[in-house]
Amino acid sequence: MAQVLGGVEQFALPYIDDKAIFSQGWKDHVKHIDIVLGRLRKAGLKVNPSKCKFAQEEVLFLGHRIGSGSRSSGDLKIKAIADFPRPTTKTQVRSFLGLVGYYSHYIPNYSTIASPLTDAMKGKIKKEKITRDEKCEKAFEELKVKLVSQPILFAPDFSTDFILQTDASEVGAGVVL
Protein backbone atom coordinates (compact mmCIF):
# COMPACT_ATOMS: atom_id res chain seq x y z
CA MET A 1 0.00 0.00 0.00
CA ALA A 2 2.91 2.33 0.72
CA GLN A 3 4.05 1.89 -2.89
CA VAL A 4 0.59 2.64 -4.28
CA LEU A 5 0.33 5.85 -2.26
CA GLY A 6 4.01 6.80 -2.47
CA GLY A 7 4.53 10.53 -2.95
CA VAL A 8 1.22 11.62 -1.42
CA GLU A 9 2.23 11.31 2.25
CA GLN A 10 1.50 15.01 2.79
CA PHE A 11 -2.24 14.24 2.58
CA ALA A 12 -2.70 10.44 2.68
CA LEU A 13 -1.64 7.91 5.28
CA PRO A 14 -1.98 4.18 4.54
CA TYR A 15 -1.94 1.48 7.20
CA ILE A 16 -2.52 -2.11 6.03
CA ASP A 17 -6.01 -1.82 4.49
CA ASP A 18 -6.95 1.53 6.08
CA LYS A 19 -6.28 4.90 4.52
CA ALA A 20 -6.65 8.36 6.03
CA ILE A 21 -6.87 11.37 3.73
CA PHE A 22 -6.53 14.78 5.35
CA SER A 23 -6.75 18.26 3.85
CA GLN A 24 -6.93 21.93 4.84
CA GLY A 25 -10.10 22.72 2.92
CA TRP A 26 -12.98 21.20 0.96
CA LYS A 27 -11.52 21.80 -2.54
CA ASP A 28 -8.22 20.24 -1.57
CA HIS A 29 -10.00 17.33 0.08
CA VAL A 30 -11.99 16.49 -3.06
CA LYS A 31 -8.76 16.68 -5.09
CA HIS A 32 -6.90 14.46 -2.60
CA ILE A 33 -9.69 11.87 -2.55
CA ASP A 34 -9.64 11.80 -6.36
CA ILE A 35 -5.86 11.26 -6.41
CA VAL A 36 -5.98 8.44 -3.82
CA LEU A 37 -8.93 6.66 -5.47
CA GLY A 38 -7.20 7.02 -8.85
CA ARG A 39 -4.03 5.41 -7.48
CA LEU A 40 -6.03 2.55 -5.95
CA ARG A 41 -7.94 1.99 -9.19
CA LYS A 42 -4.70 2.04 -11.23
CA ALA A 43 -3.23 -0.60 -8.89
CA GLY A 44 -6.30 -2.80 -9.42
CA LEU A 45 -7.55 -2.33 -5.86
CA LYS A 46 -11.21 -1.94 -5.00
CA VAL A 47 -12.84 0.20 -2.33
CA ASN A 48 -15.93 -0.90 -0.43
CA PRO A 49 -18.14 2.25 -0.33
CA SER A 50 -19.99 1.01 2.77
CA LYS A 51 -16.71 1.08 4.72
CA CYS A 52 -15.74 4.58 3.54
CA LYS A 53 -16.30 7.84 5.37
CA PHE A 54 -15.65 11.05 3.49
CA ALA A 55 -15.33 14.67 4.65
CA GLN A 56 -15.25 13.86 8.37
CA GLU A 57 -14.16 16.61 10.76
CA GLU A 58 -12.88 13.99 13.18
CA VAL A 59 -11.82 10.36 12.71
CA LEU A 60 -10.62 7.50 14.87
CA PHE A 61 -7.44 6.18 13.22
CA LEU A 62 -4.97 3.71 14.74
CA GLY A 63 -6.23 4.36 18.26
CA HIS A 64 -6.09 8.16 17.96
CA ARG A 65 -8.96 10.63 17.63
CA ILE A 66 -7.75 13.08 14.97
CA GLY A 67 -9.38 16.24 13.66
CA SER A 68 -9.74 20.02 13.77
CA GLY A 69 -6.03 20.53 14.35
CA SER A 70 -5.81 18.22 17.37
CA ARG A 71 -5.11 14.63 18.30
CA SER A 72 -6.04 12.64 21.39
CA SER A 73 -6.07 9.00 22.40
CA GLY A 74 -9.04 6.82 21.47
CA ASP A 75 -11.64 5.92 24.10
CA LEU A 76 -11.29 2.12 23.73
CA LYS A 77 -7.61 2.06 24.64
CA ILE A 78 -8.13 4.53 27.47
CA LYS A 79 -10.71 2.16 28.97
CA ALA A 80 -8.21 -0.71 28.62
CA ILE A 81 -5.57 1.38 30.41
CA ALA A 82 -7.98 2.46 33.17
CA ASP A 83 -9.06 -1.16 33.73
CA PHE A 84 -5.53 -2.63 33.53
CA PRO A 85 -4.89 -4.71 36.67
CA ARG A 86 -1.83 -3.99 38.78
CA PRO A 87 0.98 -6.03 37.15
CA THR A 88 2.69 -8.66 39.27
CA THR A 89 5.02 -10.32 36.72
CA LYS A 90 7.57 -8.99 34.24
CA THR A 91 5.33 -10.13 31.37
CA GLN A 92 2.43 -8.10 32.76
CA VAL A 93 4.66 -5.04 33.24
CA ARG A 94 5.87 -5.39 29.65
CA SER A 95 2.27 -5.61 28.46
CA PHE A 96 1.28 -2.49 30.41
CA LEU A 97 4.29 -0.52 29.18
CA GLY A 98 3.53 -1.58 25.61
CA LEU A 99 -0.02 -0.30 25.94
CA VAL A 100 0.83 3.04 27.55
CA GLY A 101 4.03 3.41 25.55
CA TYR A 102 1.98 3.64 22.34
CA TYR A 103 0.58 6.89 23.76
CA SER A 104 3.84 8.08 25.37
CA HIS A 105 3.90 11.28 23.31
CA TYR A 106 0.84 12.45 25.30
CA ILE A 107 2.72 12.15 28.61
CA PRO A 108 5.38 14.72 29.50
CA ASN A 109 8.44 13.01 31.04
CA TYR A 110 7.14 9.57 30.07
CA SER A 111 10.52 7.82 30.21
CA THR A 112 11.29 9.25 33.65
CA ILE A 113 7.88 8.29 35.05
CA ALA A 114 8.06 4.78 33.53
CA SER A 115 11.67 4.09 34.58
CA PRO A 116 10.83 2.19 37.82
CA LEU A 117 8.62 -0.18 35.81
CA THR A 118 11.27 -0.51 33.10
CA ASP A 119 13.85 -1.31 35.79
CA ALA A 120 11.52 -3.94 37.29
CA MET A 121 11.67 -5.90 34.02
CA LYS A 122 15.43 -6.43 34.17
CA GLY A 123 16.58 -10.02 34.42
CA LYS A 124 16.27 -13.12 32.29
CA ILE A 125 13.19 -14.80 33.73
CA LYS A 126 10.14 -13.35 31.93
CA LYS A 127 7.36 -14.73 34.14
CA GLU A 128 9.21 -13.91 37.32
CA LYS A 129 7.26 -11.94 39.91
CA ILE A 130 8.34 -8.33 40.22
CA THR A 131 9.27 -6.68 43.47
CA ARG A 132 6.38 -4.29 44.10
CA ASP A 133 7.85 -1.23 45.69
CA GLU A 134 6.50 2.27 46.21
CA LYS A 135 8.24 3.64 43.08
CA CYS A 136 6.64 1.00 40.82
CA GLU A 137 3.22 1.56 42.35
CA LYS A 138 3.53 5.33 41.89
CA ALA A 139 4.71 4.96 38.27
CA PHE A 140 1.86 2.58 37.43
CA GLU A 141 -0.78 4.88 38.91
CA GLU A 142 0.72 8.06 37.48
CA LEU A 143 0.85 6.68 33.93
CA LYS A 144 -2.76 5.55 34.20
CA VAL A 145 -3.94 8.91 35.58
CA LYS A 146 -2.10 10.91 32.93
CA LEU A 147 -3.65 8.91 30.07
CA VAL A 148 -7.13 8.55 31.53
CA SER A 149 -7.27 12.37 31.75
CA GLN A 150 -7.13 12.21 27.90
CA PRO A 151 -4.55 14.88 27.10
CA ILE A 152 -4.86 16.56 23.69
CA LEU A 153 -2.05 17.51 21.31
CA PHE A 154 -2.63 20.50 19.05
CA ALA A 155 -1.11 21.29 15.67
CA PRO A 156 1.47 24.08 15.83
CA ASP A 157 0.54 27.65 14.95
CA PHE A 158 3.17 28.63 12.37
CA SER A 159 2.27 32.32 12.65
CA THR A 160 3.84 32.49 16.12
CA ASP A 161 7.36 31.98 17.44
CA PHE A 162 8.36 28.56 18.74
CA ILE A 163 10.08 27.81 22.02
CA LEU A 164 12.02 24.56 22.27
CA GLN A 165 12.40 23.27 25.84
CA THR A 166 14.70 20.36 26.57
CA ASP A 167 15.33 18.38 29.72
CA ALA A 168 17.51 15.43 30.62
CA SER A 169 18.11 13.37 33.72
CA GLU A 170 19.88 10.14 34.60
CA VAL A 171 16.85 8.14 33.46
CA GLY A 172 15.51 10.05 30.46
CA ALA A 173 15.59 12.96 28.06
CA GLY A 174 12.73 14.98 26.65
CA VAL A 175 11.86 17.88 24.41
CA VAL A 176 8.76 20.06 24.09
CA LEU A 177 8.02 22.39 21.20
mmCIF file of N, CA and C in Angstrom, residues 51-175:
data_model
loop_
_atom_site.group_PDB
_atom_site.id
_atom_site.type_symbol
_atom_site.label_atom_id
_atom_site.label_comp_id
_atom_site.label_asym_id
_atom_site.label_seq_id
_atom_site.Cartn_x
_atom_site.Cartn_y
_atom_site.Cartn_z
ATOM 1 N N LYS A 51 -17.715 0.936 3.676
ATOM 2 C CA LYS A 51 -16.705 1.081 4.719
ATOM 3 C C LYS A 51 -16.008 2.438 4.669
ATOM 4 N N CYS A 52 -16.382 3.277 3.711
ATOM 5 C CA CYS A 52 -15.737 4.579 3.537
ATOM 6 C C CYS A 52 -16.491 5.678 4.272
ATOM 7 N N LYS A 53 -15.732 6.625 4.781
ATOM 8 C CA LYS A 53 -16.298 7.837 5.375
ATOM 9 C C LYS A 53 -15.540 9.001 4.761
ATOM 10 N N PHE A 54 -16.273 9.905 4.135
ATOM 11 C CA PHE A 54 -15.646 11.050 3.490
ATOM 12 C C PHE A 54 -15.997 12.335 4.221
ATOM 13 N N ALA A 55 -15.109 13.310 4.134
ATOM 14 C CA ALA A 55 -15.329 14.666 4.653
ATOM 15 C C ALA A 55 -15.715 14.674 6.133
ATOM 16 N N GLN A 56 -15.011 13.898 6.926
ATOM 17 C CA GLN A 56 -15.245 13.860 8.372
ATOM 18 C C GLN A 56 -14.384 14.927 9.056
ATOM 19 N N GLU A 57 -14.946 15.625 10.007
ATOM 20 C CA GLU A 57 -14.164 16.609 10.760
ATOM 21 C C GLU A 57 -13.267 15.930 11.783
ATOM 22 N N GLU A 58 -13.650 14.726 12.194
ATOM 23 C CA GLU A 58 -12.885 13.987 13.185
ATOM 24 C C GLU A 58 -12.971 12.500 12.854
ATOM 25 N N VAL A 59 -11.836 11.797 12.970
ATOM 26 C CA VAL A 59 -11.822 10.357 12.705
ATOM 27 C C VAL A 59 -11.057 9.639 13.817
ATOM 28 N N LEU A 60 -11.379 8.368 13.979
ATOM 29 C CA LEU A 60 -10.622 7.500 14.866
ATOM 30 C C LEU A 60 -9.717 6.676 13.964
ATOM 31 N N PHE A 61 -8.399 6.846 14.101
ATOM 32 C CA PHE A 61 -7.444 6.178 13.219
ATOM 33 C C PHE A 61 -6.278 5.668 14.054
ATOM 34 N N LEU A 62 -6.063 4.365 14.021
ATOM 35 C CA LEU A 62 -4.969 3.710 14.736
ATOM 36 C C LEU A 62 -4.950 4.066 16.226
ATOM 37 N N GLY A 63 -6.132 4.112 16.827
ATOM 38 C CA GLY A 63 -6.230 4.364 18.255
ATOM 39 C C GLY A 63 -6.135 5.822 18.659
ATOM 40 N N HIS A 64 -6.150 6.725 17.679
ATOM 41 C CA HIS A 64 -6.094 8.158 17.962
ATOM 42 C C HIS A 64 -7.333 8.829 17.393
ATOM 43 N N ARG A 65 -7.865 9.799 18.114
ATOM 44 C CA ARG A 65 -8.962 10.630 17.628
ATOM 45 C C ARG A 65 -8.300 11.870 17.024
ATOM 46 N N ILE A 66 -8.459 12.037 15.703
ATOM 47 C CA ILE A 66 -7.749 13.084 14.975
ATOM 48 C C ILE A 66 -8.748 13.992 14.280
ATOM 49 N N GLY A 67 -8.537 15.300 14.381
ATOM 50 C CA GLY A 67 -9.378 16.242 13.655
ATOM 51 C C GLY A 67 -9.316 17.643 14.211
ATOM 52 N N SER A 68 -9.683 18.597 13.385
ATOM 53 C CA SER A 68 -9.738 20.016 13.771
ATOM 54 C C SER A 68 -8.440 20.495 14.408
ATOM 55 N N GLY A 69 -7.323 20.059 13.863
ATOM 56 C CA GLY A 69 -6.031 20.530 14.353
ATOM 57 C C GLY A 69 -5.598 19.944 15.681
ATOM 58 N N SER A 70 -6.213 18.834 16.095
ATOM 59 C CA SER A 70 -5.814 18.221 17.366
ATOM 60 C C SER A 70 -5.812 16.703 17.252
ATOM 61 N N ARG A 71 -5.176 16.093 18.245
ATOM 62 C CA ARG A 71 -5.107 14.632 18.299
ATOM 63 C C ARG A 71 -5.163 14.217 19.762
ATOM 64 N N SER A 72 -5.960 13.188 20.035
ATOM 65 C CA SER A 72 -6.038 12.641 21.390
ATOM 66 C C SER A 72 -6.135 11.121 21.284
ATOM 67 N N SER A 73 -6.004 10.462 22.414
ATOM 68 C CA SER A 73 -6.073 9.000 22.404
ATOM 69 C C SER A 73 -7.518 8.545 22.256
ATOM 70 N N GLY A 74 -7.699 7.371 21.670
ATOM 71 C CA GLY A 74 -9.037 6.820 21.472
ATOM 72 C C GLY A 74 -9.626 6.279 22.763
ATOM 73 N N ASP A 75 -10.938 6.330 22.875
ATOM 74 C CA ASP A 75 -11.639 5.922 24.097
ATOM 75 C C ASP A 75 -11.451 4.449 24.448
ATOM 76 N N LEU A 76 -11.397 3.560 23.441
ATOM 77 C CA LEU A 76 -11.294 2.124 23.726
ATOM 78 C C LEU A 76 -10.001 1.785 24.456
ATOM 79 N N LYS A 77 -8.893 2.347 24.000
ATOM 80 C CA LYS A 77 -7.609 2.060 24.645
ATOM 81 C C LYS A 77 -7.523 2.709 26.020
ATOM 82 N N ILE A 78 -8.139 3.872 26.168
ATOM 83 C CA ILE A 78 -8.131 4.532 27.473
ATOM 84 C C ILE A 78 -8.875 3.675 28.489
ATOM 85 N N LYS A 79 -9.968 3.057 28.077
ATOM 86 C CA LYS A 79 -10.707 2.160 28.974
ATOM 87 C C LYS A 79 -9.829 0.965 29.344
ATOM 88 N N ALA A 80 -9.106 0.424 28.354
ATOM 89 C CA ALA A 80 -8.215 -0.710 28.624
ATOM 90 C C ALA A 80 -7.116 -0.317 29.610
ATOM 91 N N ILE A 81 -6.610 0.901 29.484
ATOM 92 C CA ILE A 81 -5.575 1.378 30.407
ATOM 93 C C ILE A 81 -6.166 1.581 31.800
ATOM 94 N N ALA A 82 -7.333 2.206 31.869
ATOM 95 C CA ALA A 82 -7.982 2.456 33.166
ATOM 96 C C ALA A 82 -8.295 1.150 33.890
ATOM 97 N N ASP A 83 -8.681 0.124 33.139
ATOM 98 C CA ASP A 83 -9.062 -1.163 33.729
ATOM 99 C C ASP A 83 -7.889 -2.129 33.894
ATOM 100 N N PHE A 84 -6.682 -1.724 33.482
ATOM 101 C CA PHE A 84 -5.533 -2.626 33.531
ATOM 102 C C PHE A 84 -5.234 -2.997 34.985
ATOM 103 N N PRO A 85 -5.171 -4.298 35.283
ATOM 104 C CA PRO A 85 -4.889 -4.715 36.666
ATOM 105 C C PRO A 85 -3.427 -4.435 37.033
ATOM 106 N N ARG A 86 -3.192 -4.251 38.298
ATOM 107 C CA ARG A 86 -1.833 -3.987 38.777
ATOM 108 C C ARG A 86 -0.941 -5.171 38.381
ATOM 109 N N PRO A 87 0.131 -4.919 37.615
ATOM 110 C CA PRO A 87 0.981 -6.026 37.152
ATOM 111 C C PRO A 87 1.783 -6.644 38.298
ATOM 112 N N THR A 88 1.924 -7.957 38.233
ATOM 113 C CA THR A 88 2.691 -8.660 39.269
ATOM 114 C C THR A 88 3.881 -9.422 38.689
ATOM 115 N N THR A 89 3.908 -9.620 37.362
ATOM 116 C CA THR A 89 5.025 -10.317 36.722
ATOM 117 C C THR A 89 5.670 -9.403 35.682
ATOM 118 N N LYS A 90 6.869 -9.771 35.267
ATOM 119 C CA LYS A 90 7.571 -8.994 34.242
ATOM 120 C C LYS A 90 6.780 -8.967 32.939
ATOM 121 N N THR A 91 6.142 -10.067 32.593
ATOM 122 C CA THR A 91 5.332 -10.130 31.373
ATOM 123 C C THR A 91 4.178 -9.139 31.445
ATOM 124 N N GLN A 92 3.542 -9.044 32.598
ATOM 125 C CA GLN A 92 2.426 -8.101 32.761
ATOM 126 C C GLN A 92 2.915 -6.651 32.718
ATOM 127 N N VAL A 93 4.079 -6.387 33.299
ATOM 128 C CA VAL A 93 4.655 -5.037 33.241
ATOM 129 C C VAL A 93 4.959 -4.678 31.792
ATOM 130 N N ARG A 94 5.548 -5.616 31.068
ATOM 131 C CA ARG A 94 5.871 -5.386 29.652
ATOM 132 C C ARG A 94 4.603 -5.094 28.857
ATOM 133 N N SER A 95 3.548 -5.817 29.133
ATOM 134 C CA SER A 95 2.269 -5.606 28.458
ATOM 135 C C SER A 95 1.713 -4.213 28.760
ATOM 136 N N PHE A 96 1.765 -3.821 30.025
ATOM 137 C CA PHE A 96 1.278 -2.488 30.413
ATOM 138 C C PHE A 96 2.105 -1.396 29.745
ATOM 139 N N LEU A 97 3.432 -1.533 29.788
ATOM 140 C CA LEU A 97 4.290 -0.516 29.176
ATOM 141 C C LEU A 97 4.107 -0.459 27.663
ATOM 142 N N GLY A 98 3.819 -1.591 27.045
ATOM 143 C CA GLY A 98 3.533 -1.583 25.609
ATOM 144 C C GLY A 98 2.266 -0.809 25.301
ATOM 145 N N LEU A 99 1.259 -0.992 26.131
ATOM 146 C CA LEU A 99 -0.018 -0.304 25.943
ATOM 147 C C LEU A 99 0.122 1.197 26.162
ATOM 148 N N VAL A 100 0.699 1.602 27.283
ATOM 149 C CA VAL A 100 0.827 3.042 27.550
ATOM 150 C C VAL A 100 1.934 3.670 26.713
ATOM 151 N N GLY A 101 2.932 2.885 26.361
ATOM 152 C CA GLY A 101 4.029 3.410 25.546
ATOM 153 C C GLY A 101 3.576 3.862 24.172
ATOM 154 N N TYR A 102 2.534 3.229 23.640
ATOM 155 C CA TYR A 102 1.982 3.635 22.344
ATOM 156 C C TYR A 102 1.490 5.082 22.401
ATOM 157 N N TYR A 103 1.084 5.519 23.573
ATOM 158 C CA TYR A 103 0.581 6.886 23.762
ATOM 159 C C TYR A 103 1.580 7.762 24.521
ATOM 160 N N SER A 104 2.842 7.367 24.556
ATOM 161 C CA SER A 104 3.837 8.080 25.367
ATOM 162 C C SER A 104 3.995 9.546 24.983
ATOM 163 N N HIS A 105 3.731 9.884 23.727
ATOM 164 C CA HIS A 105 3.897 11.284 23.312
ATOM 165 C C HIS A 105 2.857 12.200 23.948
ATOM 166 N N TYR A 106 1.830 11.646 24.571
ATOM 167 C CA TYR A 106 0.843 12.453 25.297
ATOM 168 C C TYR A 106 1.273 12.732 26.740
ATOM 169 N N ILE A 107 2.323 12.066 27.203
ATOM 170 C CA ILE A 107 2.722 12.151 28.612
ATOM 171 C C ILE A 107 4.076 12.843 28.736
ATOM 172 N N PRO A 108 4.089 14.071 29.260
ATOM 173 C CA PRO A 108 5.384 14.721 29.502
ATOM 174 C C PRO A 108 6.215 13.873 30.468
ATOM 175 N N ASN A 109 7.497 13.761 30.192
ATOM 176 C CA ASN A 109 8.444 13.013 31.039
ATOM 177 C C ASN A 109 8.099 11.528 31.135
ATOM 178 N N TYR A 110 7.556 10.976 30.063
ATOM 179 C CA TYR A 110 7.138 9.566 30.065
ATOM 180 C C TYR A 110 8.269 8.638 30.515
ATOM 181 N N SER A 111 9.444 8.770 29.905
ATOM 182 C CA SER A 111 10.522 7.817 30.211
ATOM 183 C C SER A 111 10.951 7.898 31.672
ATOM 184 N N THR A 112 10.930 9.090 32.244
ATOM 185 C CA THR A 112 11.293 9.245 33.653
ATOM 186 C C THR A 112 10.237 8.609 34.555
ATOM 187 N N ILE A 113 8.970 8.860 34.241
ATOM 188 C CA ILE A 113 7.879 8.288 35.047
ATOM 189 C C ILE A 113 7.898 6.761 34.961
ATOM 190 N N ALA A 114 8.113 6.227 33.751
ATOM 191 C CA ALA A 114 8.055 4.777 33.526
ATOM 192 C C ALA A 114 9.314 4.042 33.978
ATOM 193 N N SER A 115 10.388 4.760 34.293
ATOM 194 C CA SER A 115 11.666 4.086 34.576
ATOM 195 C C SER A 115 11.612 3.059 35.712
ATOM 196 N N PRO A 116 10.877 3.257 36.807
ATOM 197 C CA PRO A 116 10.829 2.190 37.820
ATOM 198 C C PRO A 116 10.217 0.892 37.273
ATOM 199 N N LEU A 117 9.227 1.020 36.404
ATOM 200 C CA LEU A 117 8.620 -0.176 35.807
ATOM 201 C C LEU A 117 9.580 -0.823 34.810
ATOM 202 N N THR A 118 10.276 0.003 34.051
ATOM 203 C CA THR A 118 11.266 -0.514 33.105
ATOM 204 C C THR A 118 12.367 -1.253 33.861
ATOM 205 N N ASP A 119 12.820 -0.665 34.961
ATOM 206 C CA ASP A 119 13.853 -1.310 35.786
ATOM 207 C C ASP A 119 13.363 -2.633 36.371
ATOM 208 N N ALA A 120 12.081 -2.716 36.700
ATOM 209 C CA ALA A 120 11.517 -3.939 37.291
ATOM 210 C C ALA A 120 11.540 -5.111 36.316
ATOM 211 N N MET A 121 11.666 -4.829 35.028
ATOM 212 C CA MET A 121 11.670 -5.905 34.023
ATOM 213 C C MET A 121 13.051 -6.492 33.791
ATOM 214 N N LYS A 122 14.072 -5.934 34.396
ATOM 215 C CA LYS A 122 15.430 -6.428 34.174
ATOM 216 C C LYS A 122 15.576 -7.841 34.718
ATOM 217 N N GLY A 123 16.371 -8.625 34.035
ATOM 218 C CA GLY A 123 16.578 -10.018 34.424
ATOM 219 C C GLY A 123 16.120 -10.944 33.317
ATOM 220 N N LYS A 124 16.527 -12.183 33.378
ATOM 221 C CA LYS A 124 16.274 -13.125 32.290
ATOM 222 C C LYS A 124 14.958 -13.878 32.388
ATOM 223 N N ILE A 125 14.393 -13.992 33.564
ATOM 224 C CA ILE A 125 13.186 -14.804 33.734
ATOM 225 C C ILE A 125 11.955 -13.935 33.477
ATOM 226 N N LYS A 126 11.258 -14.199 32.355
ATOM 227 C CA LYS A 126 10.143 -13.347 31.930
ATOM 228 C C LYS A 126 8.931 -13.410 32.855
ATOM 229 N N LYS A 127 8.578 -14.592 33.335
ATOM 230 C CA LYS A 127 7.358 -14.730 34.137
ATOM 231 C C LYS A 127 7.615 -14.539 35.626
ATOM 232 N N GLU A 128 8.837 -14.135 35.928
ATOM 233 C CA GLU A 128 9.212 -13.914 37.321
ATOM 234 C C GLU A 128 8.360 -12.793 37.930
ATOM 235 N N LYS A 129 8.003 -12.981 39.190
ATOM 236 C CA LYS A 129 7.257 -11.939 39.911
ATOM 237 C C LYS A 129 8.163 -10.723 40.089
ATOM 238 N N ILE A 130 7.559 -9.542 40.002
ATOM 239 C CA ILE A 130 8.338 -8.329 40.217
ATOM 240 C C ILE A 130 8.266 -7.937 41.687
ATOM 241 N N THR A 131 9.274 -7.216 42.114
ATOM 242 C CA THR A 131 9.267 -6.676 43.465
ATOM 243 C C THR A 131 8.419 -5.416 43.426
ATOM 244 N N ARG A 132 7.294 -5.443 44.110
ATOM 245 C CA ARG A 132 6.381 -4.295 44.101
ATOM 246 C C ARG A 132 6.810 -3.318 45.177
ATOM 247 N N ASP A 133 7.459 -2.255 44.734
ATOM 248 C CA ASP A 133 7.849 -1.233 45.692
ATOM 249 C C ASP A 133 7.042 0.041 45.436
ATOM 250 N N GLU A 134 7.262 1.021 46.274
ATOM 251 C CA GLU A 134 6.499 2.268 46.206
ATOM 252 C C GLU A 134 6.718 2.997 44.876
ATOM 253 N N LYS A 135 7.948 2.947 44.346
ATOM 254 C CA LYS A 135 8.241 3.637 43.083
ATOM 255 C C LYS A 135 7.464 3.017 41.924
ATOM 256 N N CYS A 136 7.393 1.688 41.879
ATOM 257 C CA CYS A 136 6.636 0.998 40.815
ATOM 258 C C CYS A 136 5.148 1.308 40.925
ATOM 259 N N GLU A 137 4.641 1.269 42.139
ATOM 260 C CA GLU A 137 3.216 1.564 42.354
ATOM 261 C C GLU A 137 2.893 2.980 41.891
ATOM 262 N N LYS A 138 3.751 3.926 42.257
ATOM 263 C CA LYS A 138 3.532 5.328 41.892
ATOM 264 C C LYS A 138 3.596 5.491 40.371
ATOM 265 N N ALA A 139 4.572 4.862 39.731
ATOM 266 C CA ALA A 139 4.712 4.964 38.274
ATOM 267 C C ALA A 139 3.490 4.386 37.570
ATOM 268 N N PHE A 140 3.033 3.225 38.021
ATOM 269 C CA PHE A 140 1.860 2.575 37.430
ATOM 270 C C PHE A 140 0.642 3.490 37.526
ATOM 271 N N GLU A 141 0.386 4.011 38.705
ATOM 272 C CA GLU A 141 -0.780 4.876 38.914
ATOM 273 C C GLU A 141 -0.651 6.190 38.152
ATOM 274 N N GLU A 142 0.537 6.777 38.151
ATOM 275 C CA GLU A 142 0.724 8.065 37.477
ATOM 276 C C GLU A 142 0.531 7.942 35.965
ATOM 277 N N LEU A 143 1.042 6.878 35.374
ATOM 278 C CA LEU A 143 0.854 6.681 33.933
ATOM 279 C C LEU A 143 -0.627 6.504 33.605
ATOM 280 N N LYS A 144 -1.327 5.731 34.420
ATOM 281 C CA LYS A 144 -2.763 5.545 34.200
ATOM 282 C C LYS A 144 -3.512 6.875 34.307
ATOM 283 N N VAL A 145 -3.245 7.629 35.357
ATOM 284 C CA VAL A 145 -3.942 8.906 35.580
ATOM 285 C C VAL A 145 -3.683 9.873 34.432
ATOM 286 N N LYS A 146 -2.438 9.956 33.995
ATOM 287 C CA LYS A 146 -2.099 10.907 32.931
ATOM 288 C C LYS A 146 -2.795 10.561 31.618
ATOM 289 N N LEU A 147 -2.971 9.284 31.321
ATOM 290 C CA LEU A 147 -3.646 8.913 30.072
ATOM 291 C C LEU A 147 -5.157 8.937 30.198
ATOM 292 N N VAL A 148 -5.678 8.556 31.343
ATOM 293 C CA VAL A 148 -7.128 8.553 31.534
ATOM 294 C C VAL A 148 -7.675 9.986 31.498
ATOM 295 N N SER A 149 -6.839 10.962 31.822
ATOM 296 C CA SER A 149 -7.270 12.367 31.746
ATOM 297 C C SER A 149 -7.396 12.835 30.295
ATOM 298 N N GLN A 150 -7.031 11.980 29.349
ATOM 299 C CA GLN A 150 -7.130 12.207 27.904
ATOM 300 C C GLN A 150 -6.527 13.543 27.454
ATOM 301 N N PRO A 151 -5.205 13.661 27.575
ATOM 302 C CA PRO A 151 -4.548 14.876 27.096
ATOM 303 C C PRO A 151 -4.714 15.029 25.581
ATOM 304 N N ILE A 152 -4.671 16.260 25.115
ATOM 305 C CA ILE A 152 -4.863 16.565 23.694
ATOM 306 C C ILE A 152 -3.612 17.255 23.170
ATOM 307 N N LEU A 153 -3.155 16.834 22.001
ATOM 308 C CA LEU A 153 -2.053 17.507 21.313
ATOM 309 C C LEU A 153 -2.644 18.369 20.207
ATOM 310 N N PHE A 154 -2.143 19.587 20.073
ATOM 311 C CA PHE A 154 -2.635 20.499 19.045
ATOM 312 C C PHE A 154 -1.573 20.723 17.984
ATOM 313 N N ALA A 155 -2.021 20.965 16.763
ATOM 314 C CA ALA A 155 -1.109 21.288 15.670
ATOM 315 C C ALA A 155 -0.449 22.632 15.972
ATOM 316 N N PRO A 156 0.790 22.815 15.551
ATOM 317 C CA PRO A 156 1.472 24.084 15.827
ATOM 318 C C PRO A 156 0.861 25.244 15.041
ATOM 319 N N ASP A 157 0.976 26.424 15.609
ATOM 320 C CA ASP A 157 0.541 27.652 14.945
ATOM 321 C C ASP A 157 1.790 28.287 14.345
ATOM 322 N N PHE A 158 1.952 28.162 13.032
ATOM 323 C CA PHE A 158 3.168 28.625 12.371
ATOM 324 C C PHE A 158 3.259 30.144 12.264
ATOM 325 N N SER A 159 2.217 30.858 12.683
ATOM 326 C CA SER A 159 2.269 32.323 12.646
ATOM 327 C C SER A 159 2.904 32.896 13.918
ATOM 328 N N THR A 160 3.225 32.037 14.875
ATOM 329 C CA THR A 160 3.842 32.494 16.123
ATOM 330 C C THR A 160 5.251 31.926 16.251
ATOM 331 N N ASP A 161 6.011 32.485 17.176
ATOM 332 C CA ASP A 161 7.356 31.980 17.443
ATOM 333 C C ASP A 161 7.264 30.658 18.200
ATOM 334 N N PHE A 162 8.292 29.831 18.035
ATOM 335 C CA PHE A 162 8.357 28.556 18.736
ATOM 336 C C PHE A 162 9.393 28.635 19.849
ATOM 337 N N ILE A 163 9.127 27.943 20.923
ATOM 338 C CA ILE A 163 10.083 27.809 22.019
ATOM 339 C C ILE A 163 10.362 26.320 22.164
ATOM 340 N N LEU A 164 11.627 25.955 22.123
ATOM 341 C CA LEU A 164 12.024 24.561 22.275
ATOM 342 C C LEU A 164 12.587 24.385 23.676
ATOM 343 N N GLN A 165 11.943 23.539 24.478
ATOM 344 C CA GLN A 165 12.401 23.275 25.835
ATOM 345 C C GLN A 165 12.931 21.852 25.892
ATOM 346 N N THR A 166 14.106 21.692 26.450
ATOM 347 C CA THR A 166 14.699 20.363 26.572
ATOM 348 C C THR A 166 14.988 20.074 28.037
ATOM 349 N N ASP A 167 15.043 18.792 28.354
ATOM 350 C CA ASP A 167 15.328 18.383 29.719
ATOM 351 C C ASP A 167 15.953 16.998 29.673
ATOM 352 N N ALA A 168 16.885 16.756 30.551
ATOM 353 C CA ALA A 168 17.507 15.434 30.625
ATOM 354 C C ALA A 168 17.805 15.113 32.085
ATOM 355 N N SER A 169 17.762 13.834 32.376
ATOM 356 C CA SER A 169 18.111 13.373 33.719
ATOM 357 C C SER A 169 18.869 12.064 33.564
ATOM 358 N N GLU A 170 19.158 11.413 34.668
ATOM 359 C CA GLU A 170 19.877 10.142 34.601
ATOM 360 C C GLU A 170 19.038 9.038 33.970
ATOM 361 N N VAL A 171 17.708 9.209 33.965
ATOM 362 C CA VAL A 171 16.846 8.139 33.457
ATOM 363 C C VAL A 171 16.130 8.490 32.158
ATOM 364 N N GLY A 172 16.228 9.719 31.685
ATOM 365 C CA GLY A 172 15.507 10.049 30.458
ATOM 366 C C GLY A 172 15.865 11.418 29.927
ATOM 367 N N ALA A 173 15.417 11.666 28.707
ATOM 368 C CA ALA A 173 15.591 12.961 28.056
ATOM 369 C C ALA A 173 14.284 13.300 27.371
ATOM 370 N N GLY A 174 13.981 14.585 27.282
ATOM 371 C CA GLY A 174 12.730 14.980 26.649
ATOM 372 C C GLY A 174 12.847 16.332 25.996
ATOM 373 N N VAL A 175 11.900 16.597 25.112
ATOM 374 C CA VAL A 175 11.857 17.875 24.411
ATOM 375 C C VAL A 175 10.400 18.257 24.191
#
